[in-house]
PDB file of C-alpha atoms in Angstrom:
ATOM      1  CA  SER A   1      12.376  17.989  16.673  1.00 46.00           C
ATOM      2  CA  GLN A   2      11.513  15.694  13.804  1.00 51.00           C
ATOM      3  CA  GLN A   3      14.189  13.279  12.665  1.00 62.00           C
ATOM      4  CA  GLY A   4      12.295  11.763   9.781  1.00 70.00           C
ATOM      5  CA  GLU A   5      10.747  13.686   6.941  1.00 83.00           C
ATOM      6  CA  GLU A   6       8.276  11.970   4.667  1.00 87.00           C
ATOM      7  CA  ASP A   7       7.770  12.733   1.028  1.00 89.00           C
ATOM      8  CA  PRO A   8       5.287  13.380  -0.469  1.00 94.00           C
ATOM      9  CA  GLN A   9       3.109  15.090   2.135  1.00 94.00           C
ATOM     10  CA  ALA A  10       0.029  13.784   0.344  1.00 96.00           C
ATOM     11  CA  LEU A  11      -0.569  11.155  -2.320  1.00 96.00           C
ATOM     12  CA  SER A  12      -3.752  10.327  -4.205  1.00 97.00           C
ATOM     13  CA  ILE A  13      -3.926   7.205  -6.369  1.00 97.00           C
ATOM     14  CA  GLN A  14      -6.453   4.845  -7.926  1.00 98.00           C
ATOM     15  CA  GLU A  15      -7.238   1.483  -6.420  1.00 98.00           C
ATOM     16  CA  GLY A  16      -4.903  -1.164  -7.816  1.00 98.00           C
ATOM     17  CA  GLU A  17      -1.991   1.225  -8.304  1.00 98.00           C
ATOM     18  CA  ASN A  18       1.196   1.119  -6.259  1.00 98.00           C
ATOM     19  CA  ALA A  19       1.948   3.779  -3.665  1.00 97.00           C
ATOM     20  CA  THR A  20       5.484   4.814  -2.770  1.00 97.00           C
ATOM     21  CA  MET A  21       6.365   6.968   0.197  1.00 97.00           C
ATOM     22  CA  ASN A  22       9.845   8.137   1.109  1.00 97.00           C
ATOM     23  CA  CYS A  23      11.474   9.040   4.387  1.00 95.00           C
ATOM     24  CA  SER A  24      14.736  10.842   5.040  1.00 95.00           C
ATOM     25  CA  TYR A  25      16.463  11.165   8.379  1.00 94.00           C
ATOM     26  CA  LYS A  26      19.459  12.972   9.789  1.00 93.00           C
ATOM     27  CA  THR A  27      21.460  10.829  12.206  1.00 91.00           C
ATOM     28  CA  SER A  28      22.596   7.229  12.558  1.00 91.00           C
ATOM     29  CA  ILE A  29      19.861   4.840  13.565  1.00 92.00           C
ATOM     30  CA  ASN A  30      19.334   1.455  15.220  1.00 92.00           C
ATOM     31  CA  ASN A  31      16.242   0.742  13.191  1.00 94.00           C
ATOM     32  CA  LEU A  32      13.531   2.441  11.172  1.00 96.00           C
ATOM     33  CA  GLN A  33       9.844   1.644  11.479  1.00 96.00           C
ATOM     34  CA  TRP A  34       6.723   2.485   9.509  1.00 97.00           C
ATOM     35  CA  TYR A  35       3.342   3.074  11.118  1.00 97.00           C
ATOM     36  CA  ARG A  36      -0.143   3.684   9.820  1.00 97.00           C
ATOM     37  CA  GLN A  37      -2.798   5.881  11.395  1.00 97.00           C
ATOM     38  CA  ASN A  38      -6.488   6.110  10.629  1.00 93.00           C
ATOM     39  CA  SER A  39      -8.619   9.055  11.680  1.00 78.00           C
ATOM     40  CA  GLY A  40      -5.933  10.750  13.769  1.00 65.00           C
ATOM     41  CA  ARG A  41      -6.088   8.248  16.616  1.00 73.00           C
ATOM     42  CA  GLY A  42      -3.908   5.240  17.459  1.00 87.00           C
ATOM     43  CA  LEU A  43      -0.982   4.217  15.284  1.00 96.00           C
ATOM     44  CA  VAL A  44      -0.474   0.676  14.050  1.00 96.00           C
ATOM     45  CA  HIS A  45       2.968  -0.777  13.454  1.00 96.00           C
ATOM     46  CA  LEU A  46       3.550  -2.001   9.907  1.00 97.00           C
ATOM     47  CA  ILE A  47       7.173  -3.037   9.603  1.00 97.00           C
ATOM     48  CA  LEU A  48      10.601  -2.633  11.223  1.00 95.00           C
ATOM     49  CA  ILE A  49      13.884  -2.657   9.333  1.00 96.00           C
ATOM     50  CA  ARG A  50      17.200  -2.814  11.156  1.00 94.00           C
ATOM     51  CA  SER A  51      20.155  -0.661  10.236  1.00 94.00           C
ATOM     52  CA  ASN A  52      22.020  -3.669   8.812  1.00 95.00           C
ATOM     53  CA  GLU A  53      19.105  -4.674   6.564  1.00 97.00           C
ATOM     54  CA  ARG A  54      18.471  -3.264   3.102  1.00 97.00           C
ATOM     55  CA  GLU A  55      15.038  -4.584   2.197  1.00 98.00           C
ATOM     56  CA  LYS A  56      12.122  -6.200   3.938  1.00 97.00           C
ATOM     57  CA  HIS A  57       8.736  -7.515   2.820  1.00 96.00           C
ATOM     58  CA  SER A  58       5.456  -8.033   4.624  1.00 96.00           C
ATOM     59  CA  GLY A  59       2.440  -8.967   2.519  1.00 97.00           C
ATOM     60  CA  ARG A  60       1.833  -6.084   0.073  1.00 98.00           C
ATOM     61  CA  LEU A  61       4.439  -3.926   1.812  1.00 98.00           C
ATOM     62  CA  ARG A  62       8.046  -3.537   0.770  1.00 98.00           C
ATOM     63  CA  VAL A  63      10.462  -1.385   2.721  1.00 98.00           C
ATOM     64  CA  THR A  64      13.958  -0.416   1.669  1.00 98.00           C
ATOM     65  CA  LEU A  65      16.662   1.251   3.713  1.00 98.00           C
ATOM     66  CA  ASP A  66      19.716   3.076   2.417  1.00 97.00           C
ATOM     67  CA  THR A  67      21.861   4.089   5.374  1.00 96.00           C
ATOM     68  CA  SER A  68      24.411   5.837   3.151  1.00 96.00           C
ATOM     69  CA  LYS A  69      21.694   8.201   1.940  1.00 96.00           C
ATOM     70  CA  LYS A  70      19.830   8.151   5.256  1.00 96.00           C
ATOM     71  CA  SER A  71      16.609   7.309   3.507  1.00 96.00           C
ATOM     72  CA  SER A  72      13.884   4.677   3.401  1.00 97.00           C
ATOM     73  CA  SER A  73      10.936   3.963   1.165  1.00 98.00           C
ATOM     74  CA  LEU A  74       7.643   2.205   1.755  1.00 98.00           C
ATOM     75  CA  LEU A  75       5.936   0.613  -1.226  1.00 98.00           C
ATOM     76  CA  ILE A  76       2.343  -0.566  -1.023  1.00 98.00           C
ATOM     77  CA  THR A  77       1.473  -2.723  -4.001  1.00 98.00           C
ATOM     78  CA  ALA A  78      -1.997  -3.191  -5.487  1.00 98.00           C
ATOM     79  CA  SER A  79      -3.482  -0.550  -3.216  1.00 98.00           C
ATOM     80  CA  ARG A  80      -7.016  -0.788  -1.857  1.00 97.00           C
ATOM     81  CA  ALA A  81      -9.441   1.860  -0.663  1.00 97.00           C
ATOM     82  CA  ALA A  82      -8.877   0.500   2.851  1.00 95.00           C
ATOM     83  CA  ASP A  83      -5.211   1.567   2.615  1.00 97.00           C
ATOM     84  CA  THR A  84      -6.347   5.197   2.866  1.00 97.00           C
ATOM     85  CA  ALA A  85      -4.584   6.531   5.975  1.00 97.00           C
ATOM     86  CA  SER A  86      -1.592   8.537   7.165  1.00 96.00           C
ATOM     87  CA  TYR A  87       1.751   6.776   7.086  1.00 97.00           C
ATOM     88  CA  PHE A  88       4.659   7.704   9.336  1.00 96.00           C
ATOM     89  CA  CYS A  89       8.273   6.670   9.429  1.00 96.00           C
ATOM     90  CA  ALA A  90       9.979   6.597  12.810  1.00 96.00           C
ATOM     91  CA  THR A  91      13.614   6.142  13.733  1.00 95.00           C
ATOM     92  CA  ASP A  92      15.205   4.604  16.795  1.00 93.00           C
ATOM     93  CA  VAL A  93      18.281   6.721  17.407  1.00 85.00           C
ATOM     94  CA  ASN A  94      19.353   5.943  20.965  1.00 85.00           C
ATOM     95  CA  GLY A  95      17.208   3.011  22.100  1.00 84.00           C
ATOM     96  CA  ASN A  96      15.038   5.268  24.257  1.00 85.00           C
ATOM     97  CA  LYS A  97      12.362   6.363  21.841  1.00 90.00           C
ATOM     98  CA  LEU A  98      11.109   6.552  18.298  1.00 93.00           C
ATOM     99  CA  VAL A  99      11.244   9.912  16.559  1.00 94.00           C
ATOM    100  CA  PHE A 100       8.423  10.320  14.055  1.00 95.00           C
ATOM    101  CA  GLY A 101       8.194  12.322  10.875  1.00 93.00           C
ATOM    102  CA  ALA A 102       5.241  14.462   9.846  1.00 93.00           C
ATOM    103  CA  GLY A 103       3.684  11.714   7.746  1.00 94.00           C
ATOM    104  CA  THR A 104       2.287  11.107   4.268  1.00 96.00           C
ATOM    105  CA  ILE A 105      -1.472  11.214   3.759  1.00 96.00           C
ATOM    106  CA  LEU A 106      -2.459   8.489   1.314  1.00 97.00           C
ATOM    107  CA  ARG A 107      -5.825   8.499  -0.395  1.00 97.00           C
ATOM    108  CA  VAL A 108      -6.793   5.521  -2.502  1.00 97.00           C
ATOM    109  CA  LYS A 109      -9.769   6.169  -4.739  1.00 97.00           C
ATOM    110  CA  SER A 110     -12.081   3.324  -5.685  1.00 93.00           C
TER     111      SER A 110
ATOM    112  CA  GLY B   1      -7.633  -6.234  27.861  1.00 55.00           C
ATOM    113  CA  ALA B   2      -5.363  -7.204  25.015  1.00 82.00           C
ATOM    114  CA  GLY B   3      -4.366  -3.729  23.905  1.00 95.00           C
ATOM    115  CA  VAL B   4      -3.184  -0.419  25.359  1.00 97.00           C
ATOM    116  CA  SER B   5      -6.048   1.347  27.063  1.00 97.00           C
ATOM    117  CA  GLN B   6      -6.222   5.113  27.537  1.00 98.00           C
ATOM    118  CA  THR B   7      -8.726   7.106  29.548  1.00 98.00           C
ATOM    119  CA  PRO B   8     -10.455   9.431  29.104  1.00 98.00           C
ATOM    120  CA  SER B   9     -10.854   9.301  25.341  1.00 96.00           C
ATOM    121  CA  ASN B  10     -11.884  12.936  25.347  1.00 97.00           C
ATOM    122  CA  LYS B  11     -11.259  15.650  27.902  1.00 98.00           C
ATOM    123  CA  VAL B  12     -12.410  19.247  27.684  1.00 98.00           C
ATOM    124  CA  THR B  13     -11.092  21.589  30.329  1.00 98.00           C
ATOM    125  CA  GLU B  14     -10.643  25.255  30.989  1.00 98.00           C
ATOM    126  CA  LYS B  15      -7.374  27.141  30.847  1.00 98.00           C
ATOM    127  CA  GLY B  16      -5.559  26.924  34.150  1.00 98.00           C
ATOM    128  CA  LYS B  17      -7.088  23.626  35.278  1.00 98.00           C
ATOM    129  CA  TYR B  18      -5.258  20.414  36.215  1.00 98.00           C
ATOM    130  CA  VAL B  19      -5.628  17.315  34.047  1.00 98.00           C
ATOM    131  CA  GLU B  20      -4.690  13.650  34.452  1.00 98.00           C
ATOM    132  CA  LEU B  21      -4.537  11.193  31.584  1.00 98.00           C
ATOM    133  CA  ARG B  22      -4.236   7.484  32.259  1.00 98.00           C
ATOM    134  CA  CYS B  23      -2.581   4.703  30.308  1.00 98.00           C
ATOM    135  CA  ASP B  24      -2.909   0.968  30.942  1.00 98.00           C
ATOM    136  CA  PRO B  25      -0.264  -0.812  28.853  1.00 97.00           C
ATOM    137  CA  ILE B  26      -0.206  -4.350  27.512  1.00 95.00           C
ATOM    138  CA  SER B  27       0.433  -6.778  30.340  1.00 93.00           C
ATOM    139  CA  GLY B  28       4.101  -7.654  30.630  1.00 91.00           C
ATOM    140  CA  HIS B  29       5.383  -4.712  28.605  1.00 93.00           C
ATOM    141  CA  THR B  30       8.126  -3.029  30.582  1.00 92.00           C
ATOM    142  CA  ALA B  31       8.551  -0.035  28.280  1.00 94.00           C
ATOM    143  CA  LEU B  32       5.910   2.702  28.211  1.00 96.00           C
ATOM    144  CA  TYR B  33       5.921   5.871  26.143  1.00 96.00           C
ATOM    145  CA  TRP B  34       3.908   9.067  26.041  1.00 98.00           C
ATOM    146  CA  TYR B  35       3.606  11.081  22.860  1.00 98.00           C
ATOM    147  CA  ARG B  36       1.427  13.982  21.864  1.00 97.00           C
ATOM    148  CA  GLN B  37       0.145  14.736  18.415  1.00 96.00           C
ATOM    149  CA  SER B  38      -1.202  17.987  17.044  1.00 94.00           C
ATOM    150  CA  LEU B  39      -3.406  18.124  13.982  1.00 91.00           C
ATOM    151  CA  GLY B  40      -1.482  17.389  10.809  1.00 90.00           C
ATOM    152  CA  GLN B  41       1.721  16.519  12.655  1.00 92.00           C
ATOM    153  CA  GLY B  42       3.511  13.351  13.604  1.00 94.00           C
ATOM    154  CA  PRO B  43       3.631  12.142  17.203  1.00 95.00           C
ATOM    155  CA  GLU B  44       6.025  14.133  19.378  1.00 96.00           C
ATOM    156  CA  PHE B  45       7.914  12.228  22.064  1.00 96.00           C
ATOM    157  CA  LEU B  46       7.292  13.253  25.676  1.00 98.00           C
ATOM    158  CA  ILE B  47       8.644  10.598  28.044  1.00 97.00           C
ATOM    159  CA  TYR B  48       9.770   6.964  28.188  1.00 95.00           C
ATOM    160  CA  PHE B  49       9.522   4.649  31.193  1.00 95.00           C
ATOM    161  CA  GLN B  50      11.463   1.446  31.639  1.00 93.00           C
ATOM    162  CA  GLY B  51       9.716  -0.248  34.539  1.00 91.00           C
ATOM    163  CA  THR B  52       8.912   2.316  37.209  1.00 92.00           C
ATOM    164  CA  GLY B  53      11.577   4.835  36.300  1.00 92.00           C
ATOM    165  CA  ALA B  54      11.556   7.570  33.692  1.00 91.00           C
ATOM    166  CA  ALA B  55      14.495   6.593  31.484  1.00 90.00           C
ATOM    167  CA  ASP B  56      14.105   9.582  29.168  1.00 93.00           C
ATOM    168  CA  ASP B  57      11.952  12.622  29.921  1.00 95.00           C
ATOM    169  CA  SER B  58      13.674  14.916  27.457  1.00 95.00           C
ATOM    170  CA  GLY B  59      10.452  15.540  25.537  1.00 95.00           C
ATOM    171  CA  LEU B  60       8.434  17.042  28.374  1.00 97.00           C
ATOM    172  CA  PRO B  61       7.916  20.645  27.231  1.00 96.00           C
ATOM    173  CA  ASN B  62       8.102  22.310  30.647  1.00 95.00           C
ATOM    174  CA  ASP B  63       7.607  21.693  34.348  1.00 96.00           C
ATOM    175  CA  ARG B  64       3.811  21.782  34.034  1.00 98.00           C
ATOM    176  CA  PHE B  65       4.037  18.280  32.609  1.00 98.00           C
ATOM    177  CA  PHE B  66       4.782  15.291  34.814  1.00 97.00           C
ATOM    178  CA  ALA B  67       4.277  11.546  34.458  1.00 98.00           C
ATOM    179  CA  VAL B  68       4.432   8.642  36.873  1.00 97.00           C
ATOM    180  CA  ARG B  69       4.394   4.872  36.697  1.00 96.00           C
ATOM    181  CA  PRO B  70       4.587   3.832  40.346  1.00 95.00           C
ATOM    182  CA  GLU B  71       4.139   0.074  39.978  1.00 93.00           C
ATOM    183  CA  GLY B  72       5.613  -0.414  36.549  1.00 91.00           C
ATOM    184  CA  SER B  73       2.296  -0.896  34.783  1.00 95.00           C
ATOM    185  CA  VAL B  74      -0.316   1.890  34.682  1.00 97.00           C
ATOM    186  CA  SER B  75       1.009   5.368  33.965  1.00 98.00           C
ATOM    187  CA  THR B  76      -0.534   8.783  34.527  1.00 98.00           C
ATOM    188  CA  LEU B  77       0.398  11.931  32.622  1.00 98.00           C
ATOM    189  CA  LYS B  78      -0.317  15.023  34.679  1.00 98.00           C
ATOM    190  CA  ILE B  79      -0.626  18.523  33.271  1.00 98.00           C
ATOM    191  CA  GLN B  80      -0.841  21.483  35.620  1.00 98.00           C
ATOM    192  CA  ARG B  81      -2.186  24.939  34.805  1.00 98.00           C
ATOM    193  CA  THR B  82      -3.289  23.881  31.354  1.00 98.00           C
ATOM    194  CA  GLU B  83      -2.870  26.280  28.452  1.00 98.00           C
ATOM    195  CA  ARG B  84      -4.674  26.391  25.116  1.00 97.00           C
ATOM    196  CA  GLY B  85      -1.483  25.249  23.420  1.00 97.00           C
ATOM    197  CA  ASP B  86      -1.675  21.963  25.340  1.00 98.00           C
ATOM    198  CA  SER B  87      -4.654  20.945  23.213  1.00 98.00           C
ATOM    199  CA  ALA B  88      -3.653  17.797  21.318  1.00 97.00           C
ATOM    200  CA  VAL B  89      -4.134  14.060  21.221  1.00 97.00           C
ATOM    201  CA  TYR B  90      -1.994  12.404  23.894  1.00 98.00           C
ATOM    202  CA  LEU B  91      -0.889   8.942  22.813  1.00 97.00           C
ATOM    203  CA  CYS B  92       0.455   6.187  25.013  1.00 98.00           C
ATOM    204  CA  ALA B  93       2.380   3.197  23.710  1.00 97.00           C
ATOM    205  CA  SER B  94       3.979   0.152  25.266  1.00 96.00           C
ATOM    206  CA  SER B  95       6.604  -2.286  24.097  1.00 94.00           C
ATOM    207  CA  GLY B  96       8.673  -5.246  25.087  1.00 86.00           C
ATOM    208  CA  ARG B  97      12.378  -4.472  24.976  1.00 72.00           C
ATOM    209  CA  MET B  98      14.591  -5.543  22.118  1.00 67.00           C
ATOM    210  CA  GLY B  99      18.055  -5.748  23.602  1.00 66.00           C
ATOM    211  CA  GLY B 100      18.455  -2.058  24.230  1.00 71.00           C
ATOM    212  CA  ARG B 101      16.731  -1.070  21.028  1.00 78.00           C
ATOM    213  CA  THR B 102      13.285   0.393  20.556  1.00 81.00           C
ATOM    214  CA  GLY B 103      11.081  -2.309  19.094  1.00 87.00           C
ATOM    215  CA  GLU B 104       7.533  -2.280  17.844  1.00 93.00           C
ATOM    216  CA  LEU B 105       5.331   0.139  19.763  1.00 95.00           C
ATOM    217  CA  PHE B 106       1.715  -0.746  20.503  1.00 95.00           C
ATOM    218  CA  PHE B 107      -0.352   2.422  20.695  1.00 97.00           C
ATOM    219  CA  GLY B 108      -3.579   3.196  22.472  1.00 97.00           C
ATOM    220  CA  GLU B 109      -6.360   5.171  20.813  1.00 96.00           C
ATOM    221  CA  GLY B 110      -5.264   8.350  22.530  1.00 97.00           C
ATOM    222  CA  SER B 111      -6.805  10.942  24.803  1.00 97.00           C
ATOM    223  CA  ARG B 112      -7.963  14.055  23.001  1.00 97.00           C
ATOM    224  CA  LEU B 113      -7.416  17.076  25.247  1.00 98.00           C
ATOM    225  CA  THR B 114      -9.113  20.359  24.476  1.00 98.00           C
ATOM    226  CA  VAL B 115      -8.257  23.386  26.584  1.00 98.00           C
ATOM    227  CA  LEU B 116     -10.772  26.208  26.225  1.00 97.00           C
TER     228      LEU B 116
END
């Protein structure tokens, strides 16, 4: 079962624009994480936000978490062609695993 | 090596055959996870090891799937009597523990299994 659902499923933007991806989930969480995947192989961790945090920054990434709405957003500022990838949110519900959503495919056109 | 290593990177087999997929986690990581990913989908949890024991195997789809981690490092995912529906990329990840929470996972490049 998928706990997190990303929106949109696909996003196409021009280089330099900002990209925003959203994630909704169903149950209480310990933390929420965002991952990136190129070419359908290994995933790379981007950022982790704990349930008691509301916003976190890492370089060009900004993540927000609204536990009352059970939602999170990932903002990539000043996007680059190299940001083209699939992005997944994942939730830690019980400390035993991350449950991933279906992902957002981001295409940044140069 | 510095990262999570998975072998083989690609495996093609025939329906009904037995398959083993190996994962060598980051040294010192006590937590090890197996996921599988079908095309266009997110990773689907299979099993989580803490040390040598399977702490959560709720994601294994049926009794054809089994995983071991006998010495608390390398893990092997075993699939018996493979079916075409088992075709997917099998991902392994490892992690240090974060006080009972799931922290950052470090993923391998995956083993792509194709069952003909």
